[in-house]
XYZ file of C-alpha atoms in Angstrom:
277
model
C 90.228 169.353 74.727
C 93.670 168.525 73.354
C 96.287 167.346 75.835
C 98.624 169.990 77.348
C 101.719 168.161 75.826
C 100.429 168.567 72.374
C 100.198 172.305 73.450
C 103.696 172.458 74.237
C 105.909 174.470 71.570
C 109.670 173.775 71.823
C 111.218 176.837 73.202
C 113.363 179.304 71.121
C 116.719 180.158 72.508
C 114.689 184.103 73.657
C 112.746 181.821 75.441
C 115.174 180.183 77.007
C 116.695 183.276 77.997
C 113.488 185.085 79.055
C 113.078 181.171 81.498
C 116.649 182.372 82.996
C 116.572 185.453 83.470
C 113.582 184.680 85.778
C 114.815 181.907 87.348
C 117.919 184.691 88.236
C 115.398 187.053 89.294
C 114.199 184.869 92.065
C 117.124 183.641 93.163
C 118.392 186.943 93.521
C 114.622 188.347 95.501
C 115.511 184.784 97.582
C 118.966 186.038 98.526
C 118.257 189.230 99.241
C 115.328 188.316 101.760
C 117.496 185.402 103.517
C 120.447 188.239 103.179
C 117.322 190.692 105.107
C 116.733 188.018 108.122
C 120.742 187.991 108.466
C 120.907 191.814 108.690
C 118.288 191.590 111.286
C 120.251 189.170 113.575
C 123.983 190.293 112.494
C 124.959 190.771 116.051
C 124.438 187.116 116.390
C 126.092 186.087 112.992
C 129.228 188.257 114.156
C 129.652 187.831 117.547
C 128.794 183.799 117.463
C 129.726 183.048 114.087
C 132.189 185.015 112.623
C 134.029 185.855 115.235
C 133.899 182.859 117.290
C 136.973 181.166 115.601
C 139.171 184.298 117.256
C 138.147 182.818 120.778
C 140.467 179.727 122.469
C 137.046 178.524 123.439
C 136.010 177.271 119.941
C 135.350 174.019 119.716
C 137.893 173.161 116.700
C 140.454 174.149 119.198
C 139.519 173.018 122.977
C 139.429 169.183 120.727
C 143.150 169.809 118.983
C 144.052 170.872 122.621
C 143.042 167.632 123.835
C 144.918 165.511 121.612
C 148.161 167.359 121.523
C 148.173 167.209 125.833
C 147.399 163.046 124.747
C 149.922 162.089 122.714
C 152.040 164.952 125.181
C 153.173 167.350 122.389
C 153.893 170.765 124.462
C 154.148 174.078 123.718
C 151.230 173.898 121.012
C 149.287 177.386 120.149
C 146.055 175.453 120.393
C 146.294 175.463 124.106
C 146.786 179.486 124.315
C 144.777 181.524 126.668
C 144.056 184.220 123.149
C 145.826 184.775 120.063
C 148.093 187.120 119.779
C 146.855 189.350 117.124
C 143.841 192.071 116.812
C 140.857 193.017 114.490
C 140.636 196.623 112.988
C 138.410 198.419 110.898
C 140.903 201.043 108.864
C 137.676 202.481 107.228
C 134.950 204.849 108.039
C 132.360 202.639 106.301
C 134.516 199.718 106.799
C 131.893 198.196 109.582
C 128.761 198.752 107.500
C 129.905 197.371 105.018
C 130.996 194.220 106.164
C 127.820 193.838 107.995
C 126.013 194.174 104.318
C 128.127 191.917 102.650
C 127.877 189.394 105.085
C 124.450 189.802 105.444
C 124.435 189.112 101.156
C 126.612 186.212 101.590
C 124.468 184.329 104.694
C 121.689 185.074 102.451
C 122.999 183.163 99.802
C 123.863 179.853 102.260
C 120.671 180.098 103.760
C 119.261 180.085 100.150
C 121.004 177.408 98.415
C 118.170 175.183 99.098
C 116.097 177.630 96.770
C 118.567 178.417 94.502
C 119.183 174.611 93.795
C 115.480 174.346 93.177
C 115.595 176.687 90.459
C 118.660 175.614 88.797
C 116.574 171.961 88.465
C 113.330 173.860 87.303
C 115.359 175.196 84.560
C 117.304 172.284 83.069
C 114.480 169.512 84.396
C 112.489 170.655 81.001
C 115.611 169.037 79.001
C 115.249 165.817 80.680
C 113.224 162.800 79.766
C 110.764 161.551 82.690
C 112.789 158.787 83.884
C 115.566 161.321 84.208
C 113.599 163.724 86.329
C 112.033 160.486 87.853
C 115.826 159.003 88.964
C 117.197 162.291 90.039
C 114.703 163.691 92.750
C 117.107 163.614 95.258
C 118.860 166.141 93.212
C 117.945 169.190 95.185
C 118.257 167.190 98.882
C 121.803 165.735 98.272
C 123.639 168.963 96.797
C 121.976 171.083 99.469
C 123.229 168.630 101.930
C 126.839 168.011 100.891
C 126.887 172.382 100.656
C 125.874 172.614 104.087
C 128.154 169.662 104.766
C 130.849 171.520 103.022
C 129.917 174.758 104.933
C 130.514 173.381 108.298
C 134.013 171.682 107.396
C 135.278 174.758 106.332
C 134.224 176.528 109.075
C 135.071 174.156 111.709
C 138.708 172.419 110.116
C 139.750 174.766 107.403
C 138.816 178.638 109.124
C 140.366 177.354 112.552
C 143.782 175.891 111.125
C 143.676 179.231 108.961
C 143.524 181.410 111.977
C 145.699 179.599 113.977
C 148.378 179.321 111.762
C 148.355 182.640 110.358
C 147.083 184.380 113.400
C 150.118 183.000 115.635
C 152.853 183.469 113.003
C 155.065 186.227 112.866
C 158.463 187.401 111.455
C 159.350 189.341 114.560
C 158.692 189.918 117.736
C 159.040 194.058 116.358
C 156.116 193.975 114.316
C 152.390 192.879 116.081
C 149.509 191.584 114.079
C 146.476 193.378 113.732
C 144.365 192.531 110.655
C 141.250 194.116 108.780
C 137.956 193.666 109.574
C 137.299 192.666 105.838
C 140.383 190.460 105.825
C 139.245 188.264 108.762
C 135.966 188.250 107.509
C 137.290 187.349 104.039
C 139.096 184.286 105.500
C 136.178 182.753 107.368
C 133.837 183.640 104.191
C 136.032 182.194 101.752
C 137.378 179.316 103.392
C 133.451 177.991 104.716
C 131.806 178.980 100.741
C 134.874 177.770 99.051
C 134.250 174.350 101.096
C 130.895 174.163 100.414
C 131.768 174.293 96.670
C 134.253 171.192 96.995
C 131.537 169.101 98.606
C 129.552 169.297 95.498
C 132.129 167.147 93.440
C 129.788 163.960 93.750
C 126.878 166.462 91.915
C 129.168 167.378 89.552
C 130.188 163.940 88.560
C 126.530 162.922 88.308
C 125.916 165.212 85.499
C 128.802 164.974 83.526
C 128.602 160.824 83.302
C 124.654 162.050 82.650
C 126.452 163.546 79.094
C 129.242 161.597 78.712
C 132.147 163.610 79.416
C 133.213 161.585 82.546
C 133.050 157.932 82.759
C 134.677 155.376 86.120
C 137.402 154.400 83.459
C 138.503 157.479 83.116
C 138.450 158.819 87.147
C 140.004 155.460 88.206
C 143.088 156.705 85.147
C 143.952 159.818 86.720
C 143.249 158.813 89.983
C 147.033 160.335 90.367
C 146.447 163.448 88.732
C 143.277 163.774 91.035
C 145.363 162.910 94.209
C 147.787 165.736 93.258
C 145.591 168.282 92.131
C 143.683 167.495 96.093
C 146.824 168.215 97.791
C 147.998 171.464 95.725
C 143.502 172.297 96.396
C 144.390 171.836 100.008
C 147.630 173.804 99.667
C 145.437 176.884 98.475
C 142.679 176.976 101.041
C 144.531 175.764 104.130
C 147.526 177.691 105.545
C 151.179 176.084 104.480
C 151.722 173.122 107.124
C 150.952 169.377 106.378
C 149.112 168.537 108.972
C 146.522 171.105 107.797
C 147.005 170.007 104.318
C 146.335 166.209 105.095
C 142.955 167.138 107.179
C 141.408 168.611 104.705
C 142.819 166.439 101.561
C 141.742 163.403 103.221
C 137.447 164.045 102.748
C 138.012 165.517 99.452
C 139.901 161.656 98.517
C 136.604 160.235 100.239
C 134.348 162.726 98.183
C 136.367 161.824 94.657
C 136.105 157.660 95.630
C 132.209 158.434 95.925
C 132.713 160.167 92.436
C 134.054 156.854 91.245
C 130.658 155.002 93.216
C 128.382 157.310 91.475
C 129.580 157.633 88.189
C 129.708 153.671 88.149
C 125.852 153.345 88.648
C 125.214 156.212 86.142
C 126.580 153.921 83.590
C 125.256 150.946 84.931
C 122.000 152.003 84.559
C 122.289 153.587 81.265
C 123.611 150.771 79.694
C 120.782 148.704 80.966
C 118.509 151.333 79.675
C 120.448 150.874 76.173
C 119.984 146.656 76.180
C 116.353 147.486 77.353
C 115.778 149.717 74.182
C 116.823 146.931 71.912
């Protein structure tokens, strides 16, 4: 019986696209079950999750609490009894809806794992053994700095987010009462977005895989990187430095790992390269 790899035809670019388009289509049946379980337990997601960063009781802010009474900085809106601002739902089908789209989008997180997996089934093909062999991990470490990323944003970035913007006003004449899908919005989009950040490391791996990013070059615009971090911070985190500087200083740590990994991707293809010879 001839061997399996002699069996093998190279794949046309239809293939290819036939591959994907399954590989979407079970990502998307993954989603949508994980997004199913979250529907089923949405009065926990809301009430303990998305909501919880409203309360005076989160964690984020009983620990800034303690440090401003330490280093005796009064008057600080971490130490508040409530914030001064309520949630409203303007809409008739403004509450269903955000419990389906959140539902979608805890699917997703719950799925990354999954979704990962299939992302490496389809490009693993284009990879020589060694490759595949050296980058196992793959799925494990980017699901890990995700979730990582995930719970930053949710417990630094959303609570300096709310704080900030739930506490400021222009005056005392006009109160603050925001949208359901606004609030939810804000907690969505500053945990996902975070989760996204945290994959830098990943996304260094791959492009010193093809070339396009080497140490040399990181440790060269390691200026350009530190600015571009602090105007990223400026976007996702409301417009005070403090804020700014919490969340700039992991995404410095995650860019000098960057630098780490991209060193030993080299490393070890050049000693692939003098082995070859």
């Amino acid at each position: 019986m001839a061997k399996k790899n002699s069996e093998e035809k190279e794949m046309s670019f239809l293939d290819h696209l036939e591959d994907l388009r399954w590989h979407l289509i079970r990502i998307t049946v993954a989603i949508l079950i994980c997004g199913t379980v979250a529907f089923i337990f949405s009065d926990f997601i809301f009430e303990d999750i998305i909501f919880a960063p409203k309360r005076m009781s989160f964690p984020t802010y009983q620990w800034l609490c303690d440090i401003s009474t330490m280093v005796g900085i009064e008057d600080t809106t971490f130490c508040a009894a409530e914030f001064p601002f309520k949630i409203q739902n303007p809409s008739v089908s403004g509450q269903f809806s955000a419990a389906i789209w959140t539902s979608i989008f805890a699917g997703f997180i719950l799925a990354f794992p999954y979704i990962i997996y299939q992302f490496w089934k389809f490009i693993s093909p284009g990879l020589h053994a060694n490759e595949r062999k050296h980058s196992r991990g793959f799925i494990l470490a980017s699901s890990f700095l995700f979730f990582l990323g995930v719970l930053f944003g949710y417990y630094v970035v959303t609570p300096l987010t709310i704080n900030f913007l739930g506490n400021f006003i222009v005056s005392t004449e006009v109160s603050n009462e925001f949208d359901l899908s606004s609030f939810i919005s804000t907690v969505r989009s500053s945990s996902i977005a975070a989760g996204f950040i945290f994959e830098l490391p990943i996304v260094v791996f791959f492009l010193t895989k093809i070339g396009l990013v080497t140490p040399k070059i990181m440790r060269k615009y390691r200026k350009f990187a530190l600015v571009l971090v602090l105007i990223l911070a400026a976007i996702i985190t409301p417009p005070d430095v403090t804020s700014q500087v919490i969340v700039a200083i992991p995404i410095l740590i995650l860019y000098q790992v960057s630098i780490y990994i991209s060193k030993v991707v080299v490393k070890n293809q050049n000693k692939k390269q003098k082995a070859n010879v």
